[in-house]
Tab-separated table of C-alpha atoms in Angstrom:
chain	number	residue	atom	x	y	z
A	1	MET	CA	23.578	-33.009	-39.933
A	2	THR	CA	24.161	-34.850	-36.519
A	3	GLU	CA	22.203	-34.372	-33.301
A	4	GLN	CA	25.262	-32.985	-31.489
A	5	LYS	CA	25.444	-30.020	-34.452
A	6	ALA	CA	21.267	-29.752	-34.411
A	7	ILE	CA	22.201	-29.155	-30.491
A	8	GLU	CA	24.424	-26.833	-31.381
A	9	GLY	CA	22.720	-25.128	-34.296
A	10	CYS	CA	19.293	-24.841	-31.229
A	11	LYS	CA	21.441	-23.356	-28.927
A	12	ARG	CA	21.902	-20.242	-31.315
A	13	GLN	CA	18.356	-20.585	-32.310
A	14	ASP	CA	19.226	-21.879	-35.890
A	15	ARG	CA	15.440	-22.785	-36.805
A	16	ILE	CA	16.569	-25.291	-39.333
A	17	SER	CA	18.294	-27.357	-36.107
A	18	GLN	CA	15.103	-27.003	-34.188
A	19	LYS	CA	13.009	-28.522	-37.271
A	20	TYR	CA	15.534	-31.246	-37.307
A	21	LEU	CA	15.436	-32.358	-33.855
A	22	PHE	CA	11.325	-31.901	-33.817
A	23	ASP	CA	11.309	-34.413	-36.833
A	24	ALA	CA	13.439	-36.736	-35.339
A	25	TYR	CA	11.768	-36.876	-31.773
A	26	SER	CA	8.292	-35.407	-32.020
A	27	ASP	CA	6.271	-38.891	-32.787
A	28	MET	CA	8.460	-40.869	-29.820
A	29	MET	CA	7.590	-37.727	-27.570
A	30	LEU	CA	3.682	-37.330	-28.821
A	31	THR	CA	3.256	-41.687	-27.830
A	32	LEU	CA	5.036	-40.740	-24.516
A	33	CYS	CA	2.108	-37.896	-24.045
A	34	VAL	CA	-0.437	-39.930	-25.392
A	35	ARG	CA	0.490	-42.838	-23.213
A	36	TYR	CA	0.320	-40.607	-20.223
A	37	VAL	CA	-2.692	-38.451	-20.582
A	38	LYS	CA	-4.719	-40.702	-23.328
A	39	SER	CA	-6.264	-37.521	-25.075
A	40	LEU	CA	-4.896	-36.320	-28.244
A	41	PRO	CA	-5.507	-33.238	-28.388
A	42	ASP	CA	-3.954	-32.729	-24.844
A	43	ALA	CA	-0.936	-34.995	-25.681
A	44	GLU	CA	0.133	-32.924	-28.692
A	45	GLU	CA	-0.579	-29.620	-26.545
A	46	LEU	CA	1.699	-31.190	-24.104
A	47	MET	CA	4.270	-32.394	-26.323
A	48	LEU	CA	4.684	-28.856	-27.976
A	49	ASN	CA	5.026	-27.157	-24.453
A	50	GLY	CA	7.708	-29.937	-24.188
A	51	PHE	CA	9.694	-28.595	-27.102
A	52	PHE	CA	9.136	-24.846	-26.220
A	53	SER	CA	10.619	-25.718	-23.062
A	54	PHE	CA	13.622	-27.811	-24.514
A	55	TYR	CA	14.685	-24.816	-27.012
A	56	ARG	CA	14.152	-22.496	-24.431
A	57	SER	CA	16.333	-24.412	-21.792
A	58	ILE	CA	18.454	-25.697	-23.751
A	59	ASP	CA	21.704	-23.468	-23.011
A	60	ARG	CA	21.702	-25.613	-19.945
A	61	PHE	CA	21.729	-29.009	-21.601
A	62	VAL	CA	25.373	-30.508	-22.347
A	63	TYR	CA	25.090	-33.310	-24.684
A	64	SER	CA	27.124	-36.571	-23.451
A	65	GLY	CA	26.512	-38.709	-25.886
A	66	THR	CA	23.617	-40.751	-27.768
A	67	GLY	CA	20.633	-41.339	-25.267
A	68	SER	CA	21.381	-38.031	-23.330
A	69	LEU	CA	18.620	-35.573	-25.726
A	70	VAL	CA	15.889	-38.828	-25.827
A	71	ALA	CA	16.776	-39.084	-21.738
A	72	TRP	CA	16.173	-34.700	-21.420
A	73	LEU	CA	13.251	-34.504	-23.479
A	74	LYS	CA	11.425	-37.380	-22.039
A	75	LYS	CA	12.043	-35.694	-18.798
A	76	ILE	CA	10.752	-32.654	-19.768
A	77	MET	CA	7.353	-34.291	-21.143
A	78	ILE	CA	7.150	-36.323	-18.378
A	79	ASN	CA	7.361	-33.131	-16.317
A	80	GLU	CA	4.631	-31.778	-18.731
A	81	CYS	CA	2.423	-34.518	-18.474
A	82	LEU	CA	2.709	-34.554	-14.717
A	83	MET	CA	1.702	-31.135	-14.058
A	84	PHE	CA	-0.780	-31.408	-16.352
A	85	LEU	CA	-2.396	-34.383	-14.611
A	86	ARG	CA	-1.896	-32.763	-11.372
A	87	LYS	CA	-4.123	-29.614	-12.335
A	88	LYS	CA	-6.736	-32.099	-13.711
A	89	GLY	CA	-6.753	-33.346	-9.726
A	90	ALA	CA	-6.195	-37.204	-11.534
A	91	LEU	CA	-3.116	-37.476	-9.119
A	92	LYS	CA	-5.353	-37.600	-5.976
A	93	MET	CA	-4.678	-40.801	-4.359
A	94	ASN	CA	-5.797	-42.083	-1.090
A	95	GLU	CA	-3.086	-42.897	0.809
A	96	GLU	CA	-2.810	-47.024	0.979
A	97	ARG	CA	-0.778	-49.549	2.702
A	98	ALA	CA	2.027	-51.329	0.576
A	99	ALA	CA	0.478	-54.480	-0.597
A	100	GLU	CA	2.365	-57.742	-1.604
A	101	ASP	CA	4.391	-57.733	-4.882
A	102	VAL	CA	1.712	-59.150	-7.608
A	103	PRO	CA	3.863	-59.910	-10.590
A	104	ILE	CA	2.757	-59.865	-14.042
A	105	ASP	CA	2.791	-63.406	-15.682
A	106	SER	CA	5.510	-63.489	-18.092
A	107	ASN	CA	3.365	-65.213	-20.703
A	108	VAL	CA	0.965	-62.112	-21.063
A	109	ALA	CA	3.772	-59.885	-23.168
A	110	ASP	CA	4.443	-62.624	-25.189
A	111	ASN	CA	1.537	-62.907	-27.620
A	112	ILE	CA	0.112	-58.987	-27.573
A	113	SER	CA	1.880	-56.076	-30.248
A	114	ALA	CA	3.062	-53.365	-28.990
A	115	GLY	CA	0.267	-51.275	-30.238
A	116	GLU	CA	-2.144	-53.467	-28.556
A	117	ILE	CA	-0.280	-53.349	-25.513
A	118	PHE	CA	-0.471	-49.655	-25.568
A	119	LYS	CA	-3.736	-49.153	-26.071
A	120	LEU	CA	-4.721	-51.460	-22.802
A	121	ILE	CA	-2.110	-49.132	-21.157
A	122	THR	CA	-4.623	-46.489	-22.074
A	123	THR	CA	-7.464	-47.804	-20.632
A	124	LEU	CA	-6.223	-47.643	-17.018
A	125	PRO	CA	-7.355	-45.033	-14.478
A	126	ASP	CA	-5.745	-42.404	-14.414
A	127	GLY	CA	-3.830	-43.132	-11.197
A	128	TYR	CA	-2.965	-46.731	-11.619
A	129	ARG	CA	-1.564	-45.250	-15.429
A	130	THR	CA	1.060	-43.040	-14.090
A	131	VAL	CA	2.385	-45.072	-11.849
A	132	PHE	CA	2.600	-48.055	-13.849
A	133	ASN	CA	4.017	-45.681	-17.144
A	134	LEU	CA	6.844	-44.387	-14.314
A	135	PHE	CA	7.933	-47.733	-13.181
A	136	ALA	CA	7.332	-50.271	-15.311
A	137	ILE	CA	8.091	-48.466	-18.783
A	138	GLU	CA	10.149	-44.795	-17.800
A	139	GLY	CA	12.240	-47.238	-14.785
A	140	TYR	CA	11.671	-44.881	-12.134
A	141	GLY	CA	11.544	-46.444	-8.658
A	142	HIS	CA	8.656	-45.850	-5.449
A	143	LYS	CA	10.599	-43.427	-4.162
A	144	GLU	CA	10.985	-41.653	-6.915
A	145	ILE	CA	7.786	-41.948	-7.847
A	146	ALA	CA	6.390	-41.205	-4.463
A	147	GLU	CA	8.687	-37.859	-4.858
A	148	MET	CA	7.286	-37.172	-8.143
A	149	LEU	CA	3.576	-37.516	-7.737
A	150	ASN	CA	3.575	-36.315	-3.775
A	151	ILE	CA	2.449	-39.515	-2.357
A	152	ALA	CA	3.263	-42.170	0.226
A	153	GLU	CA	5.549	-44.828	-1.270
A	154	GLY	CA	3.339	-47.152	-0.173
A	155	THR	CA	0.425	-45.992	-2.353
A	156	SER	CA	2.745	-46.248	-5.379
A	157	LYS	CA	3.081	-49.898	-4.696
A	158	SER	CA	-0.303	-49.891	-3.988
A	159	GLN	CA	-1.439	-48.424	-7.450
A	160	LEU	CA	1.524	-50.306	-9.277
A	161	ASN	CA	0.139	-53.910	-8.065
A	162	LYS	CA	-3.629	-52.802	-8.933
A	163	ALA	CA	-2.506	-51.600	-12.405
A	164	ARG	CA	-1.049	-54.812	-13.127
A	165	ALA	CA	-3.894	-56.568	-11.932
A	166	ILE	CA	-5.919	-54.415	-14.363
A	167	LEU	CA	-3.919	-55.061	-17.101
A	168	GLN	CA	-3.204	-59.085	-16.341
A	169	GLN	CA	-7.310	-59.105	-16.475
A	170	LEU	CA	-7.806	-56.912	-19.782
A	171	VAL	CA	-4.823	-59.383	-21.461
A	172	LYS	CA	-6.982	-62.007	-20.653
A	173	GLN	CA	-10.652	-60.836	-21.416
A	174	ASN	CA	-8.901	-60.008	-25.232
A	175	GLY	CA	-7.657	-63.170	-25.634
A	176	HIS	CA	-4.017	-62.777	-25.817
A	177	TYR	CA	-3.501	-64.639	-22.862
A	178	HIS	CA	-2.325	-68.083	-23.587
A	179	GLU	CA	-1.729	-70.663	-19.976
A	180	GLN	CA	1.509	-72.451	-20.968
B	1	MET	CA	14.528	-50.973	-10.249
B	2	ASN	CA	11.763	-53.649	-12.144
B	3	SER	CA	12.851	-57.430	-12.131
B	4	ASN	CA	9.769	-58.363	-13.509
B	5	THR	CA	10.273	-60.006	-16.972
B	6	ALA	CA	6.574	-59.200	-18.188
B	7	GLU	CA	7.317	-55.540	-17.596
B	8	GLU	CA	10.581	-55.779	-19.370
B	9	LYS	CA	9.341	-57.014	-21.967
B	10	ILE	CA	6.520	-54.278	-21.846
B	11	ARG	CA	8.985	-51.691	-21.894
B	12	MET	CA	10.951	-53.063	-25.014
B	13	LYS	CA	7.566	-53.385	-26.815
B	14	VAL	CA	6.404	-49.648	-25.538
B	15	GLU	CA	9.486	-47.496	-25.218
B	16	PRO	CA	10.545	-46.891	-28.929
B	17	MET	CA	6.735	-46.979	-30.297
B	18	SER	CA	6.136	-44.472	-33.030
B	19	THR	CA	2.849	-42.675	-33.776
B	20	LEU	CA	2.066	-45.176	-36.332
B	21	GLN	CA	2.736	-48.135	-33.964
B	22	ALA	CA	0.063	-46.927	-31.726
B	23	GLY	CA	-2.531	-45.728	-34.647
B	24	ILE	CA	-1.868	-42.049	-33.564
B	25	VAL	CA	-2.520	-39.319	-36.382
B	26	TYR	CA	-1.882	-36.031	-36.625
B	27	GLY	CA	-0.400	-33.787	-38.527
B	28	HIS	CA	3.145	-33.279	-37.916
B	29	GLU	CA	3.672	-29.916	-40.336
B	30	GLU	CA	0.919	-28.394	-38.303
B	31	ALA	CA	2.231	-28.674	-35.096
B	32	TRP	CA	5.464	-27.636	-36.111
B	33	ASP	CA	4.226	-24.451	-37.233
B	34	LYS	CA	2.305	-23.712	-34.116
B	35	LEU	CA	5.574	-24.714	-32.530
B	36	GLN	CA	7.372	-22.096	-34.671
B	37	ALA	CA	4.973	-19.428	-33.778
B	38	ARG	CA	5.774	-19.915	-30.264
B	39	LEU	CA	9.085	-19.458	-30.867
B	40	ASP	CA	9.030	-16.621	-32.860
B	41	ALA	CA	6.353	-14.594	-30.450
B	42	LYS	CA	8.102	-12.330	-27.728
B	43	PRO	CA	8.042	-13.372	-24.398
B	44	ALA	CA	4.661	-11.987	-23.159
B	45	ARG	CA	5.109	-9.184	-20.321
B	46	LYS	CA	3.655	-10.750	-16.869
B	47	VAL	CA	0.435	-8.339	-15.548
B	48	LEU	CA	0.097	-8.063	-12.430
B	49	PRO	CA	-3.271	-8.616	-10.911
B	50	TRP	CA	-5.132	-5.740	-9.620
B	51	TYR	CA	-5.225	-6.900	-6.129
B	52	LYS	CA	-0.946	-7.339	-5.878
B	53	VAL	CA	-0.628	-3.604	-6.670
B	54	MET	CA	-3.090	-2.399	-4.663
B	55	ALA	CA	-1.692	-4.550	-1.806
B	56	ALA	CA	2.038	-3.204	-2.562
B	57	ALA	CA	0.568	0.467	-2.937
B	58	ALA	CA	-1.152	-0.045	0.639
B	59	ALA	CA	1.846	-1.336	1.817
B	60	LEU	CA	4.149	1.301	0.684
B	61	LEU	CA	1.589	4.221	2.206
B	62	LEU	CA	1.885	2.549	5.161
B	63	LEU	CA	5.876	2.552	5.382
B	64	CYS	CA	5.893	6.184	4.375
B	65	GLY	CA	3.197	7.293	7.205
B	66	THR	CA	5.103	5.151	9.756
B	67	GLY	CA	8.307	6.981	8.701
B	68	TYR	CA	6.828	10.198	8.411
B	69	LEU	CA	5.357	9.715	11.524
B	70	LEU	CA	8.344	8.242	13.119
B	71	LEU	CA	10.427	11.584	12.073
B	72	ARG	CA	8.018	13.963	13.526
B	73	ASP	CA	7.661	12.453	16.731
B	74	ASN	CA	11.817	13.126	16.891
B	75	ASP	CA	11.574	16.744	15.794
B	76	THR	CA	8.985	17.284	18.904
B	77	VAL	CA	11.371	15.716	21.369
B	78	THR	CA	14.342	16.971	20.059
B	79	GLN	CA	12.834	20.777	19.742
B	80	GLN	CA	12.193	19.996	23.947
B	81	PRO	CA	14.769	21.939	26.199
B	82	ASP	CA	16.313	19.609	28.274
B	83	ASN	CA	18.491	21.721	30.674
B	84	GLY	CA	16.292	24.532	32.622
B	85	THR	CA	13.397	24.259	34.962
B	86	LEU	CA	10.255	26.513	35.419
B	87	PRO	CA	10.210	28.533	38.380
B	88	THR	CA	7.616	26.671	41.041
B	89	THR	CA	5.229	29.133	42.122
B	90	GLU	CA	5.506	27.505	45.946
B	91	SER	CA	8.832	29.505	45.883
B	92	PRO	CA	8.828	33.351	47.452
B	93	LEU	CA	10.355	35.954	45.667
B	94	SER	CA	12.691	36.365	48.838
B	95	GLN	CA	14.469	33.285	47.802
B	96	THR	CA	15.233	34.383	44.630
B	97	PRO	CA	18.377	35.906	44.709
B	98	ALA	CA	20.487	34.228	41.712
B	99	THR	CA	18.467	33.720	38.292
B	100	ASP	CA	20.667	32.894	35.207
B	101	HIS	CA	19.146	32.386	31.746
B	102	ARG	CA	20.708	29.747	30.432
B	103	VAL	CA	20.803	29.701	26.849
B	104	ALA	CA	19.684	25.631	25.303
B	105	THR	CA	21.160	25.391	22.173
B	106	LEU	CA	19.294	22.929	20.099
B	107	GLN	CA	22.531	21.486	18.181
B	108	ASP	CA	21.265	18.422	16.924
B	109	THR	CA	18.547	19.604	14.562
B	110	TYR	CA	18.600	23.340	14.454
B	111	THR	CA	22.201	24.807	14.853
B	112	HIS	CA	20.930	28.323	14.540
B	113	ILE	CA	18.130	28.548	16.971
B	114	THR	CA	18.647	29.328	20.376
B	115	VAL	CA	15.545	29.084	22.863
B	116	ARG	CA	16.113	31.242	25.708
B	117	THR	CA	14.433	29.478	28.658
B	118	ALA	CA	12.363	30.850	31.800
B	119	PRO	CA	14.935	31.621	34.602
B	120	ILE	CA	16.524	28.563	36.880
B	121	HIS	CA	16.094	29.162	40.843
B	122	HIS	CA	19.371	27.398	42.516
B	123	HIS	CA	17.225	25.995	45.704
B	124	HIS	CA	19.690	25.298	48.292
B	125	GLN	CA	22.592	24.160	45.757
B	126	PRO	CA	25.538	23.710	47.503
B	127	GLN	CA	28.376	25.859	46.614
B	128	PRO	CA	32.029	24.523	46.344
B	129	VAL	CA	34.236	25.796	49.218
B	130	GLN	CA	37.446	26.923	48.218
B	131	GLN	CA	40.308	26.442	50.879
B	132	VAL	CA	41.431	29.936	50.858
B	133	ASP	CA	44.857	30.050	52.942
B	134	GLU	CA	45.375	33.967	52.968
B	135	PRO	CA	42.622	36.291	52.862
B	136	THR	CA	43.329	38.356	49.418
B	137	PRO	CA	41.670	41.946	49.629
B	138	VAL	CA	38.938	42.280	47.638
B	139	VAL	CA	38.938	44.431	44.702
B	140	LEU	CA	35.547	45.582	43.565
B	141	PRO	CA	35.078	46.070	39.412
B	142	GLU	CA	34.099	49.593	38.621
B	143	VAL	CA	30.448	49.207	37.708
B	144	THR	CA	28.406	51.851	36.071
B	145	TYR	CA	25.104	51.135	37.155
B	146	SER	CA	22.169	52.636	34.795
B	147	PRO	CA	18.902	52.597	36.867
B	148	GLU	CA	16.470	52.701	34.013
B	149	PRO	CA	17.702	50.553	30.503
B	150	LYS	CA	16.304	53.342	27.964
B	151	VAL	CA	14.198	51.506	25.824
B	152	GLN	CA	13.858	53.118	22.352
B	153	PRO	CA	10.422	53.943	21.574
B	154	THR	CA	8.919	52.899	18.700
B	155	PRO	CA	7.460	55.537	16.133
B	156	ALA	CA	4.208	56.079	16.676
B	157	PRO	CA	1.846	55.497	13.643
B	158	LYS	CA	0.449	58.286	12.547
B	159	MET	CA	-3.323	58.068	12.343
B	160	LYS	CA	-5.893	60.414	11.685
B	161	VAL	CA	-9.768	59.481	12.691
B	162	VAL	CA	-12.328	60.484	9.999
B	163	HIS	CA	-16.061	59.545	10.297
B	164	ILE	CA	-17.539	56.326	9.567
B	165	ASN	CA	-18.955	58.173	6.673
B	166	GLU	CA	-16.037	59.388	5.263
B	167	LEU	CA	-14.591	55.937	4.861
B	168	GLY	CA	-15.455	55.499	0.886
B	169	GLN	CA	-13.769	59.004	-0.134
B	170	GLN	CA	-10.636	58.835	2.132
B	171	GLU	CA	-9.550	54.936	1.360
B	172	GLU	CA	-8.731	56.049	-2.040
B	173	ASN	CA	-6.734	59.015	-0.804
B	174	THR	CA	-4.928	57.649	1.830
B	175	ALA	CA	-3.676	54.826	-0.223
B	176	HIS	CA	-2.122	57.238	-2.620
B	177	TYR	CA	-0.844	58.670	0.189
B	178	ALA	CA	0.679	55.664	2.250
B	179	TRP	CA	2.608	54.798	-1.062
B	180	GLU	CA	3.874	58.109	-2.185
B	181	GLU	CA	4.950	59.913	1.127
B	182	LYS	CA	6.680	56.580	2.058
B	183	ASN	CA	4.322	55.938	5.217
B	184	PRO	CA	6.223	53.572	7.415
B	185	PHE	CA	3.110	52.156	8.209
B	186	PRO	CA	1.352	51.519	4.956
B	187	HIS	CA	-1.227	49.194	6.940
B	188	ILE	CA	-3.254	52.493	8.451
B	189	GLN	CA	-4.998	53.278	5.341
B	190	PHE	CA	-7.926	55.628	7.086
B	191	ARG	CA	-7.729	58.828	8.820
B	192	MET	CA	-10.395	58.929	11.122
B	193	LYS	CA	-11.770	62.953	12.529
B	194	VAL	CA	-12.176	63.132	16.648
B	195	VAL	CA	-15.736	64.536	17.316
B	196	HIS	CA	-16.657	65.629	20.807
B	197	ILE	CA	-19.617	63.471	21.971
B	198	ASN	CA	-21.540	67.004	22.011
B	199	ASP	CA	-21.067	68.016	18.971
B	200	ILE	CA	-22.937	64.894	17.547
B	201	GLY	CA	-26.061	66.550	17.773
B	202	ARG	CA	-29.551	66.055	19.354
B	203	PRO	CA	-29.835	62.463	20.741
B	204	LEU	CA	-32.070	59.920	18.771
B	205	ARG	CA	-35.654	60.145	20.108
B	206	GLN	CA	-37.125	57.215	21.453
B	207	GLU	CA	-40.069	57.670	19.621
B	208	ASP	CA	-38.184	58.278	16.235
B	209	TYR	CA	-36.004	55.100	17.204
B	210	MET	CA	-39.353	52.659	17.751
B	211	ARG	CA	-40.833	54.359	14.308
B	212	THR	CA	-37.700	53.702	12.329
B	213	ILE	CA	-37.441	50.098	14.045
B	214	GLU	CA	-41.162	49.406	13.196
B	215	ARG	CA	-40.533	50.302	9.140
B	216	THR	CA	-37.176	48.437	8.935
B	217	THR	CA	-38.810	45.579	10.637
B	218	VAL	CA	-39.170	42.342	8.579
B	219	TRP	CA	-42.732	40.697	8.879
B	220	ARG	CA	-41.832	37.431	10.204
B	221	LEU	CA	-44.418	33.758	9.942
B	222	PRO	CA	-46.270	33.378	13.364
B	223	PHE	CA	-44.622	29.497	13.751
B	224	GLY	CA	-41.475	29.250	15.041
B	225	HIS	CA	-41.444	32.471	16.423
B	226	LYS	CA	-40.578	33.091	20.190
B	227	ASN	CA	-41.679	36.691	20.970
B	228	SER	CA	-38.958	37.065	23.563
B	229	MET	CA	-36.885	36.912	20.764
B	230	TYR	CA	-38.066	39.773	18.501
B	231	ASN	CA	-39.666	42.123	20.851
B	232	ALA	CA	-40.330	45.464	19.332
B	233	ASN	CA	-39.235	47.456	22.678
B	234	GLU	CA	-35.947	46.057	22.872
B	235	GLN	CA	-33.578	48.502	22.452
B	236	PRO	CA	-30.108	48.150	21.269
B	237	GLY	CA	-27.053	48.055	24.091
B	238	SER	CA	-25.658	51.305	22.295
B	239	LEU	CA	-28.422	53.365	23.049
B	240	PHE	CA	-29.172	54.567	27.085
B	241	ARG	CA	-31.459	52.454	28.398
B	242	ILE	CA	-33.997	55.051	29.482
B	243	ASN	CA	-36.911	53.835	32.605
B	244	LEU	CA	-39.812	55.788	30.827
B	245	SER	CA	-42.169	54.750	33.728
B	246	THR	CA	-42.623	58.152	35.312
B	247	ASN	CA	-42.539	58.811	38.595
B	248	ARG	CA	-44.932	61.895	39.356
B	249	ASN	CA	-43.902	62.146	42.963
B	250	ASN	CA	-40.404	62.895	42.118
B	251	GLU	CA	-41.376	63.880	38.917
B	252	LYS	CA	-37.822	62.853	37.556
B	253	ALA	CA	-36.900	60.364	34.791
B	254	THR	CA	-34.386	58.059	36.000
B	255	PHE	CA	-31.772	56.481	34.115
B	256	ASN	CA	-31.357	52.704	34.165
B	257	THR	CA	-27.893	53.360	35.193
B	258	GLY	CA	-28.436	54.776	38.503
B	259	THR	CA	-27.607	58.038	38.129
B	260	ASP	CA	-29.528	60.604	38.719
B	261	MET	CA	-29.958	62.705	35.619
B	262	GLY	CA	-32.878	64.423	36.572
B	263	THR	CA	-33.775	67.857	35.583
B	264	ASP	CA	-36.055	70.757	37.285
B	265	SER	CA	-38.887	70.229	34.353
B	266	THR	CA	-41.702	68.405	35.298
B	267	GLU	CA	-42.507	66.431	31.695
B	268	PRO	CA	-40.335	63.229	32.085
B	269	VAL	CA	-37.459	62.880	30.036
B	270	VAL	CA	-37.348	60.569	27.322
B	271	TYR	CA	-33.650	60.514	26.158
């Protein structure tokens, strides 16, 4: 079964097609949710909510090649996570002026594995982690992040800089940083 | 977009991560069962909260009440006759030569109801002056004048006057009479016998009346009792008030009515 056929099956509420897509993308989506909300049970619940929304709204989805389904699913999952964090009150950020851009040292990501960097990201505070995920991993701009989180653009930049600083410090503390 | 090379590297590492790489252990099949159960479940009906229902009901009630009041006000406005004026009390009768009775028809709401208003008196109403070139002979129509409109008298109800003690006995018979004889006035059920006042008999004596009152008087507790309210000597208004004080000089008993009802006897009359 191809991805496109599975999507067509999902539009007919075919349970086998739904199971196929769930098996294919549930792991990736659960990882994404954990990256945002840190707690595994919450992330699992959000992932199920996301898939449920996806199956309910699949009639509006237009398949446009490989990757379009993953992008659609990611968008749904990110929305679910942000809604959860908003309800939790984790996205209340004080308005801050935009600080100067503090780039992460390029050597930080070289000697660290994906699992380790994943764990370091989840240790970040909620606000920093959300902005870092949206900017560094998902690739949104500060303007989009500001609209999504209902914050000022400067606050988004400030949060990102703080997240970078903490992450760099955590990498150094864990001994993965080797100065060249 | 992000141009930081370190972040690009992090992105390349983190984005395609699976749960196994991230060290996440979860029940995949259990998660699917949960999702399947959700998909199978019928969408739950949204139950409106009670305060929303109450607010909607209150708004509806307010709307209906306002509409009803507005409609009622419109009805009262429509029923007021707009043409016709009431006669003024200051105008003398001699200045009312012409009275006409306009008939106001409420065509808007009540098409079959005609309201006859009070006569309208035209005061100093300018009459249109007709230009008459030639004097034309005035021909008066023959008017048959009837001095008094004959009013057909309504048939008088047949009534019989009976004594009050006969009411119980006559009631059944009169009801029978009313329906059997096709009486046009079935509401008249009692016949009353007319008795001359002289045939009533001897009037009630004062002493007998007072004794009867004393026998039938209910004993009352002393507190909360006003002597002026329950005077035993108080006589009912239907009886004659007799001045019991004897005027020995005149040797007459006088009635309160002022009429001299004296007799030749020297004893005071008590009735």
